[in-house]
Structures are given as C-alpha cells and as structure tokens.
Short mmCIF file of C-alpha atoms and ligand atoms in Angstrom, two decimals:
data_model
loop_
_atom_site.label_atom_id
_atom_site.label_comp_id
_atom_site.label_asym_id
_atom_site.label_seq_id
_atom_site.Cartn_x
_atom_site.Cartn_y
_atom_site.Cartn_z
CA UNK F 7 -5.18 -17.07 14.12
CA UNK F 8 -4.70 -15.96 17.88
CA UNK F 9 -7.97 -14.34 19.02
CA UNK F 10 -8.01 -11.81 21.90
CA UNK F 11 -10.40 -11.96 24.45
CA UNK F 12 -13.25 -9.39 22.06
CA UNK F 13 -12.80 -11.35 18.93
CA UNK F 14 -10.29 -8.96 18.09
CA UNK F 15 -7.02 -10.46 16.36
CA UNK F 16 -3.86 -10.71 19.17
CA UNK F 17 -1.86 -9.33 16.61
CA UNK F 18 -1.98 -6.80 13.33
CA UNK F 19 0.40 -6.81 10.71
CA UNK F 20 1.12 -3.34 9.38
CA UNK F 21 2.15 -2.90 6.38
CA UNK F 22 3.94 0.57 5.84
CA UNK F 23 3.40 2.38 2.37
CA UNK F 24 4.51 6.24 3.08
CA UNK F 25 7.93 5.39 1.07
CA UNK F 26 6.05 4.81 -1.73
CA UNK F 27 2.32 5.29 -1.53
CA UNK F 28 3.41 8.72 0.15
CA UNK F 29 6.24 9.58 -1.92
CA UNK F 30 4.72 8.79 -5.16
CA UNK F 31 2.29 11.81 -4.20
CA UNK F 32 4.47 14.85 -3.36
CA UNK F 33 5.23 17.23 -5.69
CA UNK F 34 8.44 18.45 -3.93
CA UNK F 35 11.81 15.48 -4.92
CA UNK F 36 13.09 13.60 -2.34
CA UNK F 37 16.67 13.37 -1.88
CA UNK F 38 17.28 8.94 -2.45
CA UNK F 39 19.54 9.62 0.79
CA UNK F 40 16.47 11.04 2.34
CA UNK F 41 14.31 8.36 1.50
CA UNK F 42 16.72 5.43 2.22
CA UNK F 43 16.82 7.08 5.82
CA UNK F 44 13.39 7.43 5.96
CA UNK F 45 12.76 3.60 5.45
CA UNK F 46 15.55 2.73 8.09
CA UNK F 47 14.02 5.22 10.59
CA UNK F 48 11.30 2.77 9.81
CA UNK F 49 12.16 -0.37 10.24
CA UNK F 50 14.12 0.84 13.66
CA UNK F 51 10.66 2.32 14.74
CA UNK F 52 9.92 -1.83 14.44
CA UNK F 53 7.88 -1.75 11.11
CA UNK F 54 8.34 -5.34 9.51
CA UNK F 55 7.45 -4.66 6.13
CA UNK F 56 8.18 -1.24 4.60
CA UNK F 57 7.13 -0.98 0.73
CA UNK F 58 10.01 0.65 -0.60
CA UNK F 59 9.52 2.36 -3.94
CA UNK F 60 7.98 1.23 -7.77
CA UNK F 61 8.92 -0.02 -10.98
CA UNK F 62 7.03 1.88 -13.32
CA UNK F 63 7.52 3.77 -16.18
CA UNK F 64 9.34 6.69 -14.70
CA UNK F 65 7.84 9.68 -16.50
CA UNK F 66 3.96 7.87 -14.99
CA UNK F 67 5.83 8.21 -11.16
CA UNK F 68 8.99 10.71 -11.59
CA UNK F 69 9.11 10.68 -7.84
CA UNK F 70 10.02 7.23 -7.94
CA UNK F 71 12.15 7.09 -10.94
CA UNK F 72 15.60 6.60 -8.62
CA UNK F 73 14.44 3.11 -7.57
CA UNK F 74 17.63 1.62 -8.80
CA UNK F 75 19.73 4.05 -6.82
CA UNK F 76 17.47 3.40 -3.46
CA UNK F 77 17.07 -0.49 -3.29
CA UNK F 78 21.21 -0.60 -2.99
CA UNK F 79 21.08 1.82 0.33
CA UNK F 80 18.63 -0.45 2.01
CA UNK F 81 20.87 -3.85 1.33
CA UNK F 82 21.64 -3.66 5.06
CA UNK F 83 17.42 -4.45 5.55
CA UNK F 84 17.13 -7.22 3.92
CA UNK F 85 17.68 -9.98 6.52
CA UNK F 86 15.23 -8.10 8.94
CA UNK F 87 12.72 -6.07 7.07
CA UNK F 88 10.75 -7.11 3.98
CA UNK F 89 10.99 -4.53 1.49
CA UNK F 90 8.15 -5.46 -1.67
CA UNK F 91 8.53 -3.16 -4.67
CA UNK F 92 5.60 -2.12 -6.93
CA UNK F 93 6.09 -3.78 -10.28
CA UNK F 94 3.45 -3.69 -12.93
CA UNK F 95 4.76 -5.73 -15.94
CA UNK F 96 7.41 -7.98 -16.68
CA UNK F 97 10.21 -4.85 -17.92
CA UNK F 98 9.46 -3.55 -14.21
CA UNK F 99 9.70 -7.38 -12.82
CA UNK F 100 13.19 -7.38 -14.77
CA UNK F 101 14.34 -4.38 -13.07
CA UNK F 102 13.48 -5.75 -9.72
CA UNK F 103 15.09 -8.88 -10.02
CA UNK F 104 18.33 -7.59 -11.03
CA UNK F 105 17.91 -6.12 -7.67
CA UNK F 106 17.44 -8.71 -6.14
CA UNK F 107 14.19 -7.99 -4.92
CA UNK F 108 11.72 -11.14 -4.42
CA UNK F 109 8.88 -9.57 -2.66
CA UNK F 110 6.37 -7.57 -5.38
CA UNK F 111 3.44 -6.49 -5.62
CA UNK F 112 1.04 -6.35 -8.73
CA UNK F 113 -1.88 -3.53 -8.76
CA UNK F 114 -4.74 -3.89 -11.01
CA UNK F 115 -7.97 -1.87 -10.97
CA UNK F 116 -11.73 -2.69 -10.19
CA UNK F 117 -13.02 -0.13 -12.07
CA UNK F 118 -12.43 0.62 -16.46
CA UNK F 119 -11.69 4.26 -15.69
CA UNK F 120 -9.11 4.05 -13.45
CA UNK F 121 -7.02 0.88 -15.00
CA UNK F 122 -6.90 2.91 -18.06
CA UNK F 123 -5.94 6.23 -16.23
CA UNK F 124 -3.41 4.26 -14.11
CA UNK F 125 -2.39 1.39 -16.47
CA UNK F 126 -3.26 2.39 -19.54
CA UNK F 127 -5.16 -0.55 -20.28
CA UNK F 128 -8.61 -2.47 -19.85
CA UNK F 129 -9.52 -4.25 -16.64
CA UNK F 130 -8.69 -7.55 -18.42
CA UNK F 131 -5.75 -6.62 -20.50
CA UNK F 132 -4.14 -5.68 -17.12
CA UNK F 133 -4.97 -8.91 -15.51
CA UNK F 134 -3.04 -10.67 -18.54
CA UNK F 135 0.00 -7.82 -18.54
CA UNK F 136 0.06 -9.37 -14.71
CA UNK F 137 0.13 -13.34 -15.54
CA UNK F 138 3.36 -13.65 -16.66
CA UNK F 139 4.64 -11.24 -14.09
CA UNK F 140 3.09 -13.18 -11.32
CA UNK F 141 3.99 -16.88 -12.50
CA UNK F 142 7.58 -15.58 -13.17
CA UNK F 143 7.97 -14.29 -9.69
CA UNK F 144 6.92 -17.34 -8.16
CA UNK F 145 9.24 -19.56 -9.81
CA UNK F 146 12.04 -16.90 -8.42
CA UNK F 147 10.54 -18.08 -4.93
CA UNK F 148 9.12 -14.87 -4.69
CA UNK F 149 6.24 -13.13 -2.78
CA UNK F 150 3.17 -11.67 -4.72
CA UNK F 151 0.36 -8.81 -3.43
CA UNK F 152 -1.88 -8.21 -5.53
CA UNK F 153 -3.13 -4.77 -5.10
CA UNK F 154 -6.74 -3.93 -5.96
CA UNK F 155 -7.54 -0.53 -6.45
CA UNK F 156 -11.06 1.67 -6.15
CA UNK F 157 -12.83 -1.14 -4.42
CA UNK F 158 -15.59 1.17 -2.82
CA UNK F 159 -15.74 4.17 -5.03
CA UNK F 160 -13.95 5.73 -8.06
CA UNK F 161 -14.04 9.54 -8.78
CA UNK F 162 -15.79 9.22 -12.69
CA UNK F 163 -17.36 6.05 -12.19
CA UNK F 164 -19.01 6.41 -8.81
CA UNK F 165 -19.78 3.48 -6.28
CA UNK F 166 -18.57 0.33 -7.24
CA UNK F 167 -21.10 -2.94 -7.15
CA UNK F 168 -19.35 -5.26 -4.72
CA UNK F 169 -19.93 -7.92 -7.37
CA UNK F 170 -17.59 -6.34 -9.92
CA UNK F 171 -14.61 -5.95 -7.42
CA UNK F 172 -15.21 -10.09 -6.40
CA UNK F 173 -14.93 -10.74 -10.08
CA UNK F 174 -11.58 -9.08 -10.56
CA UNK F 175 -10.31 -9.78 -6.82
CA UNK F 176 -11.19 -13.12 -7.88
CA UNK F 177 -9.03 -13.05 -11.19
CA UNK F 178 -5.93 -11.51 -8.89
CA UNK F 179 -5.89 -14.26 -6.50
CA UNK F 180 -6.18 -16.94 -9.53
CA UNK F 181 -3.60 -16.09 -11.12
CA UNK F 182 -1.30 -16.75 -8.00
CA UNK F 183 -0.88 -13.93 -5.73
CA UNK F 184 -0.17 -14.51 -1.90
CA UNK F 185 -1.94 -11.78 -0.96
CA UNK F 186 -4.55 -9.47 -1.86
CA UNK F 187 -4.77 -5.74 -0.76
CA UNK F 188 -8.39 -4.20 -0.98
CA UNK F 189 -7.65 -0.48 -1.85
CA UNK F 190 -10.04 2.34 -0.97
CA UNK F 191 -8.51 4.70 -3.19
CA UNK F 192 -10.20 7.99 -2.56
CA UNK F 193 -11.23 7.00 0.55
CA UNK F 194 -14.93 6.86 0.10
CA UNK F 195 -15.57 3.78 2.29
CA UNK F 196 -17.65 2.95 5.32
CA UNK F 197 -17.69 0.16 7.27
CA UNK F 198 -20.54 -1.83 6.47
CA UNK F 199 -19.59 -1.86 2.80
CA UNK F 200 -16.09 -3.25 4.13
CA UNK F 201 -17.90 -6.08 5.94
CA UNK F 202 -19.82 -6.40 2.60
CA UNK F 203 -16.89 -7.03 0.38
CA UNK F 204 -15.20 -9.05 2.74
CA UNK F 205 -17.54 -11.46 3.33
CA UNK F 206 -18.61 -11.91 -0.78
CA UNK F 207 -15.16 -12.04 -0.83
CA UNK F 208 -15.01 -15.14 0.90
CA UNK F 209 -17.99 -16.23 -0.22
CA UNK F 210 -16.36 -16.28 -3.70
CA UNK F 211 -13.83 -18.75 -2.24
CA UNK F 212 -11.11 -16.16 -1.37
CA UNK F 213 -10.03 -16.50 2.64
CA UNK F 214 -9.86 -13.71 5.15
CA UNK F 215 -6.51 -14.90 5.30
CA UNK F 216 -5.21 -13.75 2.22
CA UNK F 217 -6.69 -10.23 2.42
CA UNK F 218 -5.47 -6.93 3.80
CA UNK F 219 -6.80 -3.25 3.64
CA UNK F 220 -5.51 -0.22 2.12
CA UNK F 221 -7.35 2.38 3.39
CA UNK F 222 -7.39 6.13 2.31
CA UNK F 223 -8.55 8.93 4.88
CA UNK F 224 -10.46 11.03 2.77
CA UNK F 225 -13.98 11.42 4.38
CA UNK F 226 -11.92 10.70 8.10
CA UNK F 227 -13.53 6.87 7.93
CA UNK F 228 -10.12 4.84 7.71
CA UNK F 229 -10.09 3.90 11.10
CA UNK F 230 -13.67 2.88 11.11
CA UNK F 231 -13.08 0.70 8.38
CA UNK F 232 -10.06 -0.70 9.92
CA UNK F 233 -11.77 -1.91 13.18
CA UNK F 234 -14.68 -3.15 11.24
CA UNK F 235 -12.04 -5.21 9.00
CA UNK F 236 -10.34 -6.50 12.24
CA UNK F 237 -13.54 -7.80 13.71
CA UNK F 238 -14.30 -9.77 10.45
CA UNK F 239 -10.65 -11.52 10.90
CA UNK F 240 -8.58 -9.19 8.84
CA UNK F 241 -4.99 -9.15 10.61
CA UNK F 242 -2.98 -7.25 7.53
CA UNK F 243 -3.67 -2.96 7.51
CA UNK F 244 -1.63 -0.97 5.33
CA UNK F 245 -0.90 3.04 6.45
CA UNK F 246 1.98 5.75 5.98
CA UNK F 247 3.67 7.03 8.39
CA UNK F 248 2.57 10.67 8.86
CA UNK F 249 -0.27 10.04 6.62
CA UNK F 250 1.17 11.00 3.50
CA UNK F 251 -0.05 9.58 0.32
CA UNK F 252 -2.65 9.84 -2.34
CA UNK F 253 -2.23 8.48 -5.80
CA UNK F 254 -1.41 10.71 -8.99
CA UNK F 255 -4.04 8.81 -11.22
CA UNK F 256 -6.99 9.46 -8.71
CA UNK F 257 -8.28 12.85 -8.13
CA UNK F 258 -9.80 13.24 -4.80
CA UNK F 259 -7.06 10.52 -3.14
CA UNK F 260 -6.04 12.29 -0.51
CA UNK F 261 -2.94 10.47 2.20
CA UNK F 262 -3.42 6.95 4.05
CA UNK F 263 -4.62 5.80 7.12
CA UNK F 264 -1.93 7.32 9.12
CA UNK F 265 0.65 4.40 10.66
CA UNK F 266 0.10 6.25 14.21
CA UNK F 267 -3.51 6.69 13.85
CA UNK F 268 -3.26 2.76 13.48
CA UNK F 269 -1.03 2.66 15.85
CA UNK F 270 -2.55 4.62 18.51
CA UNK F 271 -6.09 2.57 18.17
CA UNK F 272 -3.98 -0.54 18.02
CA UNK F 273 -2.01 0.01 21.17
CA UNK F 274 -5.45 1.11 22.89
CA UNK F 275 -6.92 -2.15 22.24
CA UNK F 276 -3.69 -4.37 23.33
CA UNK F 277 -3.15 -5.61 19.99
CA UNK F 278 0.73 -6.21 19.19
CA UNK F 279 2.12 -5.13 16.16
CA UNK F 280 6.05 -5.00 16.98
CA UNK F 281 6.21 -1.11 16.10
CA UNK F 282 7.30 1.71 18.57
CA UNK F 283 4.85 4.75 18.81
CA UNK F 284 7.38 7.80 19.90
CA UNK F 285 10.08 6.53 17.60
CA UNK F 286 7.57 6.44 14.27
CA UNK F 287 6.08 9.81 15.22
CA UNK F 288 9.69 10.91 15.45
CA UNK F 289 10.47 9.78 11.81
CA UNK F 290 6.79 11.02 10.62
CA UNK F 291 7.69 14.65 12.13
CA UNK F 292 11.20 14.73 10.47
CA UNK F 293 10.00 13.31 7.32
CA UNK F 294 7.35 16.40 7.70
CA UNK F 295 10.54 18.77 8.09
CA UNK F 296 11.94 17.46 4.72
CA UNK F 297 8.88 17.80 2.87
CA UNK F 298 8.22 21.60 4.59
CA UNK F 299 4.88 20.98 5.75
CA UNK F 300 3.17 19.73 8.63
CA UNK F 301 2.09 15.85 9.31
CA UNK F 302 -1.95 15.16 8.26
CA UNK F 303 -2.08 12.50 11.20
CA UNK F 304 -3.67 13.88 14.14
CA UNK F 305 -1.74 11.56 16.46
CA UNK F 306 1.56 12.93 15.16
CA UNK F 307 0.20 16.33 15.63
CA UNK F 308 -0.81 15.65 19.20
CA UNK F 309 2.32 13.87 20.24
CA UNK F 310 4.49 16.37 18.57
CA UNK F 311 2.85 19.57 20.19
CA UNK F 312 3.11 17.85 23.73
CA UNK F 313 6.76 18.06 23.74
P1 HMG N 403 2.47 2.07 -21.32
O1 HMG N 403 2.82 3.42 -21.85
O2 HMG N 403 1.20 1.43 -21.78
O3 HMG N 403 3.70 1.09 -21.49
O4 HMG N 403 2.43 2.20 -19.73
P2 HMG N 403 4.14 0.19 -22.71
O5 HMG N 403 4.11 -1.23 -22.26
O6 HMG N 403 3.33 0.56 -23.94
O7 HMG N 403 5.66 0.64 -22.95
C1 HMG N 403 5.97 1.96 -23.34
C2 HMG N 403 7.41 2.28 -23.00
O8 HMG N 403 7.57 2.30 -21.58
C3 HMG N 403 8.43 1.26 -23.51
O9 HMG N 403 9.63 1.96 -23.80
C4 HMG N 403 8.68 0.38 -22.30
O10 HMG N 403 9.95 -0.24 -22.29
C5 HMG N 403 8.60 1.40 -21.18
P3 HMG N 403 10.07 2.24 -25.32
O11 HMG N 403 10.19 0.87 -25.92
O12 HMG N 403 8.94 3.04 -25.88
O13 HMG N 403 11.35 2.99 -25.13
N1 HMG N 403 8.19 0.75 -19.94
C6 HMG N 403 8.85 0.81 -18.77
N2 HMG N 403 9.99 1.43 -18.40
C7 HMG N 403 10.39 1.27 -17.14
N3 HMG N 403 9.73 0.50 -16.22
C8 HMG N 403 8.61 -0.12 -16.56
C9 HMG N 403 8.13 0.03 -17.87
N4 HMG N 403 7.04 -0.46 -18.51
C10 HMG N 403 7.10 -0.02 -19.77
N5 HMG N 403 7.95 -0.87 -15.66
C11 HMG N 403 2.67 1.20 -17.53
C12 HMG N 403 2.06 1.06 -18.93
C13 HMG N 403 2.03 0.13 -16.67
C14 HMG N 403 4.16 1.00 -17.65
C15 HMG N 403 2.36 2.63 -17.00
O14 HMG N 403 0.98 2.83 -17.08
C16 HMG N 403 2.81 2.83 -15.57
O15 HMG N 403 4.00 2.86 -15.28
N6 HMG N 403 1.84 2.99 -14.64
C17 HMG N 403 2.16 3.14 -13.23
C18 HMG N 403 1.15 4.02 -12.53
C19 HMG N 403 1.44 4.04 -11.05
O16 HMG N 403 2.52 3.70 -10.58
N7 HMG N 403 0.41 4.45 -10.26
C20 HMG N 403 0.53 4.51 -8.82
C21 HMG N 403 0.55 3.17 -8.15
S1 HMG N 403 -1.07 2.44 -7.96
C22 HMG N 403 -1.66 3.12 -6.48
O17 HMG N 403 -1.09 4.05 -5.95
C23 HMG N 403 -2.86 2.48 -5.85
C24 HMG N 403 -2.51 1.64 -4.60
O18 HMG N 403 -1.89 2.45 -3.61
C25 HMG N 403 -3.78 0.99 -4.01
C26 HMG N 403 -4.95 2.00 -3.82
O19 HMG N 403 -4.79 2.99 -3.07
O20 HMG N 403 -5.98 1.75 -4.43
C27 HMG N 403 -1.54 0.51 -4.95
MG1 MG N 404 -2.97 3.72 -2.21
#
C-alpha cells in the first residue's frame, strides 16, 4: 500500500452505494431510466465502482424489483465501471448471471435479530444459504463482498460484543469472499470501537486488506469513523451520493456517509480517489430534484447554495 507522508493511505477507494443502498430506502419509485442515468452521472463524476441495484425477493425491496430492466441500460459501463449487484441466495445469483453480472456481493448479519428481520433466517443458516452462492460465483471468475451488517449496534439487540462480529466476519471471509464490508447499520459507531474491530479483526487472521467500511450517519460520526479506519490502513469507504440511504429492515438507519462528505475530507487531505467533486454534487442535487426533497449531505448543501 502507498503511504502518504501522515500514515494516511495515497489513495481511497470509494465505493458508491446511493443506487442501491439509497434507492432501496425511498418510498417515492424511481423511474429505471432515472436510475440508469443516475449511475452514469456517476461513473462520469469518476466513481469506479457504483453498486447498482439487488437481487432479492422483490416484494422484501419493491424499489429494486426492476433490476432486470436496469442492468441492460448500464451495458455501455461495463468495460470502465464495476457494477456488483446484491445477491443473497443462489435464485438471486441465477438472476445475476443471466445478466451477466460477475461482481456480487453477499450480506449476512452479526446480530440474530436483524438476519431474521432482513433474511429471514438464523445467523448460521444465512452463512450456509451464502456457501453455495459464494463458491458458485467464484468458479464464474467472479468477485465476492461479503457484507456484514450491525457490526457496532443493532436497534433490539443493543451494542454488539466485538467478539461476536469476528466470529461471523470470520465465517464470511472463510467461505471465500474477496472482500469484506463492516456495516454500521444505524450508525451508532465511534471511532475507537472501529479501531477495536479492526484490529481483532486482524487479530483473528483477517487482513486490513480485505476490509472496507460502510458507514451510516446517524449520530453525525461517519466521518470520524472513516478517518479513524484510514489511519488503521483501511483504503476501501463505501457512501451515497447525496447521502441517501438507510435500510428497510433497520429502524433508526438513517442515509450513508455522504460520497461528498467523503469526498470533501478526502480532497482536504490530498488523498486521490479518481472522483470529481462539482460533477457528483451536480448528480446528488438532480437526483434530490427527482426524489422532491433536498440532499442530507451538508457538502452538497453548501456547494449547491453557493451558486
Ligand atoms: P424467504 O421468504 O425466506 O425466501 O426470503 P425463500 O427462500 O423461502 O423463498 C420464498 C419465495 O421467494 C420462493 O418463491 C423463491 O423462489 C422466492 P415461490 O417458490 O414461493 O414462488 N425467492 C426469490 N425471488 C427472487 N429473487 C430472489 C429470491 N429468493 C427467493 N433472490 C430472502 C429470503 C433472502 C429472499 C429475503 O429475505 C430477501 O429478499 N431479503 C432481502 C432483504 C434486503 O435486501 N435488505 C436490504 C439489503 S441489506 C442492507 O441494506 C445492509 C447493507 O447496506 C450493510 C449495512 O448497512 O449494514 C448491505
Ligand atoms: Mg447500508
């Protein structure tokens, strides 16, 4: 890893979730021309990797039930822009493969509550619902996340012991996946619990390499947690642009870590990350247009009003 000159990583790799960690959360439809526009608005605004929608059980996500219709409009992407789908279980992995798609992402739960609200299953069951999913995608020569939700707190259950989340993380990577995302869900974080995790996670034989954070901005602490993760040697961050997001399974979820938030604290500290600042905030203040209400991210707020 290139190191800048304060132990900060030379470069971040954002990973943009408002197409479908956002989307997933309004209650208003979005046009699929809207949202195929919105991800290339994206990837011109120079985001490299740009989740693109889900392959659950429509009726769980109805916002996200046209994913067959969208993944077509963004053909054009594919040689520049990676574009990993949510998939859950092997009838969602068949749907994305006749898509073509090769880059997925699995999401499994630290806490009982919330894999049973979200996946209607245990902790466990969902780690074997994922096996097969997993393995199968790698021998398509595909690309596995494996998203870990409610890693700091969960809304019934409370705070979650950093040895439970190590156990599962654990099981995730195991069974094959690239990558792991650490998901604060509601947002409850702070940073020394993020330092916490990361370094049991590695001490549990799982490398800083392999991890990125998904933080939500509930309690206003996602950036906090986002430098603290950088400093430990964390170089993946997932946001949405505009800060929309949330998750329909989690009360109290409110949006993402806002891409220009990241951006803006990024750009401060001289760390690259390939993406364009006025042209996001454009897209973030359209995309607020379309969904008829304002942008949560302060930095789209103050570049907006300073035009
Ligand atoms: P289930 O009801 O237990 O499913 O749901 P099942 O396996 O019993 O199957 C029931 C029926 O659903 C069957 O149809 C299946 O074919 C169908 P039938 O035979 O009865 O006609 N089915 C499907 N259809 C389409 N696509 C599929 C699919 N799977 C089954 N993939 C299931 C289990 C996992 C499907 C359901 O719980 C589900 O879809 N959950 C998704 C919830 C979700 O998307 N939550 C948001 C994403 S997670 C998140 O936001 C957190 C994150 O951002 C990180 C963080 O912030 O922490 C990632
Ligand atoms: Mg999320």
């Amino acid at each position: 890893m290139e190191v800048g000159t304060d132990g900060l990583p030379a470069r971040v790799r954002i990973y943009e979730v408002g197409a479908r960690d956002g989307l997933q959360n309004e209650k208003a439809t979005v046009p699929v021309e809207v949202k195929a526009e919105f991800v290339h608005r994206l990837a011109d605004a120079g985001l490299g990797t740009i989740e693109a929608t889900s392959f659950v059980h429509p009726k769980w996500v109805p916002q996200l039930a046209d994913a067959e219709q969208l993944l077509p409009l963004l053909d054009d992407l594919a040689d520049r822009v990676s574009l990993p789908v949510l998939v859950p279980n092997e009838r969602g992995l068949d749907r994305a493969l006749a898509l073509g798609a090769r880059r997925i992402a699995v999401f499994g739960s630290a806490t009982e509550t919330f894999a049973s609200r979200n996946l209607n299953r245990t902790v466990d069951s969902s780690l074997a619902m994922f096996a097969p999913v997993v393995a199968r995608a790698k021998d398509e020569g595909g690309h596995v996340r494996g998203y870990l939700s409610m890693c700091f707190g969960d809304p019934w259950e409370g705070a979650v012991p950093v040895g439970q989340v190590v156990r599962v993380a654990k099981a995730l990577y195991e069974l094959g996946c690239d990558e792991l995302s650490l998901g604060d869900t509601i947002g409850v974080a702070t940073p020394g619990h993020v330092v916490a995790l990361l370094s049991a996670l590695n001490e549990a034989g799982v490398p800083t390499e392999a991890l990125g954070v998904h933080f939500h901005d509930t309690y206003g602490q996602a950036l906090a947690n986002t430098l603290a993760a950088l400093q430990h040697g964390v170089t993946t961050v997932d946001a949405s642009a505009g800060g929309l997001g949330g998750c329909p399974y989690a009360k109290s979820a409110t949006g993402n870590l806002a891409t220009e938030d990241l951006l803006w604290m990024l750009d401060g500290l001289g760390i690259e990350t390939g993406v364009d600042l006025g042209q996001l905030t454009a897209t973030s203040a359209w995309m607020a247009e379309q969904l008829g209400r304002p942008s949560p991210s302060r930095t789209v707020r103050a570049l907006s009003h300073k035009e």
